[in-house]
Amino acid sequence: TLPMVNEKDAQPMALGYVADTNKADGKKFPKHAATQKCGNCTLYTGKPDAPSGPCGIFPGKAVAAGGWCSAYAKKA
Ligand code: SF4
């Protein structure tokens, strides 16, 4: 299993990554919505029911399925 992305590391911080989408900074990211989650982001490659999985933005690490960052793009 991949190590989890740490919210406090520089790159995740710069992208506003949070392991819980409900904790996203709505002032800084007004387009954020609670329905946006890593699990339904186009950059996420985790299995449908897994609690976490890989993200193209963070090679070698896993993001929480319920997480979020400002690079979010809804899966088609
Ligand atoms: Fe989550 Fe998508 Fe951001 Fe990756 S790019 S951390 S999957 S919201």
Short mmCIF file of C-alpha atoms and ligand atoms in Angstrom, two decimals:
data_model
loop_
_atom_site.label_atom_id
_atom_site.label_comp_id
_atom_site.label_asym_id
_atom_site.label_seq_id
_atom_site.Cartn_x
_atom_site.Cartn_y
_atom_site.Cartn_z
CA THR A 1 0.00 0.00 0.00
CA LEU A 2 1.11 3.51 -0.76
CA PRO A 3 1.84 6.02 2.02
CA MET A 4 -0.88 8.62 2.45
CA VAL A 5 -0.37 12.17 1.28
CA ASN A 6 0.31 14.40 4.26
CA GLU A 7 -1.90 17.52 4.26
CA LYS A 8 0.94 19.44 5.89
CA ASP A 9 3.54 18.80 3.17
CA ALA A 10 4.36 21.67 0.81
CA GLN A 11 2.75 20.42 -2.42
CA PRO A 12 -0.51 19.27 -0.80
CA MET A 13 -0.64 22.56 1.13
CA ALA A 14 -0.17 24.55 -2.08
CA LEU A 15 -3.06 22.65 -3.66
CA GLY A 16 -5.27 22.95 -0.59
CA TYR A 17 -5.42 19.16 -0.20
CA VAL A 18 -7.48 17.87 2.71
CA ALA A 19 -8.18 14.23 3.61
CA ASP A 20 -11.82 15.22 4.28
CA THR A 21 -13.52 17.27 1.57
CA ASN A 22 -15.68 18.92 4.25
CA LYS A 23 -12.53 20.55 5.64
CA ALA A 24 -11.65 22.31 2.39
CA ASP A 25 -11.10 26.06 2.68
CA GLY A 26 -14.27 27.45 1.13
CA LYS A 27 -13.04 31.04 1.31
CA LYS A 28 -9.86 30.28 -0.60
CA PHE A 29 -11.62 27.83 -2.93
CA PRO A 30 -15.14 29.17 -3.56
CA LYS A 31 -15.79 26.59 -6.29
CA HIS A 32 -15.38 23.74 -3.82
CA ALA A 33 -18.50 21.69 -3.09
CA ALA A 34 -18.87 18.83 -0.61
CA THR A 35 -19.93 16.54 -3.46
CA GLN A 36 -16.41 16.91 -4.91
CA LYS A 37 -14.21 14.10 -3.64
CA CYS A 38 -11.02 12.38 -4.76
CA GLY A 39 -13.17 9.29 -5.30
CA ASN A 40 -15.05 11.01 -8.15
CA CYS A 41 -12.11 13.01 -9.50
CA THR A 42 -10.72 12.19 -12.92
CA LEU A 43 -7.16 12.05 -11.50
CA TYR A 44 -8.02 9.34 -8.98
CA THR A 45 -7.22 5.73 -9.90
CA GLY A 46 -8.27 3.94 -6.71
CA LYS A 47 -10.73 1.07 -6.68
CA PRO A 48 -14.40 2.13 -6.32
CA ASP A 49 -14.90 0.93 -2.74
CA ALA A 50 -11.38 1.52 -1.38
CA PRO A 51 -10.92 4.19 1.33
CA SER A 52 -7.89 5.59 -0.49
CA GLY A 53 -6.02 5.29 -3.76
CA PRO A 54 -3.46 6.81 -6.10
CA CYS A 55 -3.81 10.28 -7.63
CA GLY A 56 -1.92 11.47 -10.70
CA ILE A 57 -0.90 14.66 -8.91
CA PHE A 58 0.87 12.83 -6.08
CA PRO A 59 2.98 10.02 -7.56
CA GLY A 60 3.87 7.25 -5.12
CA LYS A 61 1.29 8.37 -2.57
CA ALA A 62 -2.36 7.71 -1.87
CA VAL A 63 -5.13 10.23 -1.30
CA ALA A 64 -8.27 9.66 0.74
CA ALA A 65 -11.33 8.74 -1.35
CA GLY A 66 -13.18 11.39 0.65
CA GLY A 67 -10.43 13.96 0.24
CA TRP A 68 -10.17 16.97 -2.03
CA CYS A 69 -7.71 19.40 -3.59
CA SER A 70 -7.97 22.44 -5.84
CA ALA A 71 -6.93 20.40 -8.91
CA TYR A 72 -10.22 18.51 -8.62
CA ALA A 73 -11.85 17.66 -11.95
CA LYS A 74 -15.09 15.70 -12.03
CA LYS A 75 -14.82 12.25 -13.53
CA ALA A 76 -16.83 12.09 -16.75
FE1 SF4 B 1 -8.05 14.30 -5.01
FE2 SF4 B 1 -8.36 14.89 -7.57
FE3 SF4 B 1 -6.96 16.49 -5.99
FE4 SF4 B 1 -6.01 14.13 -6.67
S1 SF4 B 1 -6.42 15.85 -8.05
S2 SF4 B 1 -5.97 15.03 -4.62
S3 SF4 B 1 -7.83 12.88 -6.74
S4 SF4 B 1 -9.16 16.07 -5.84
#
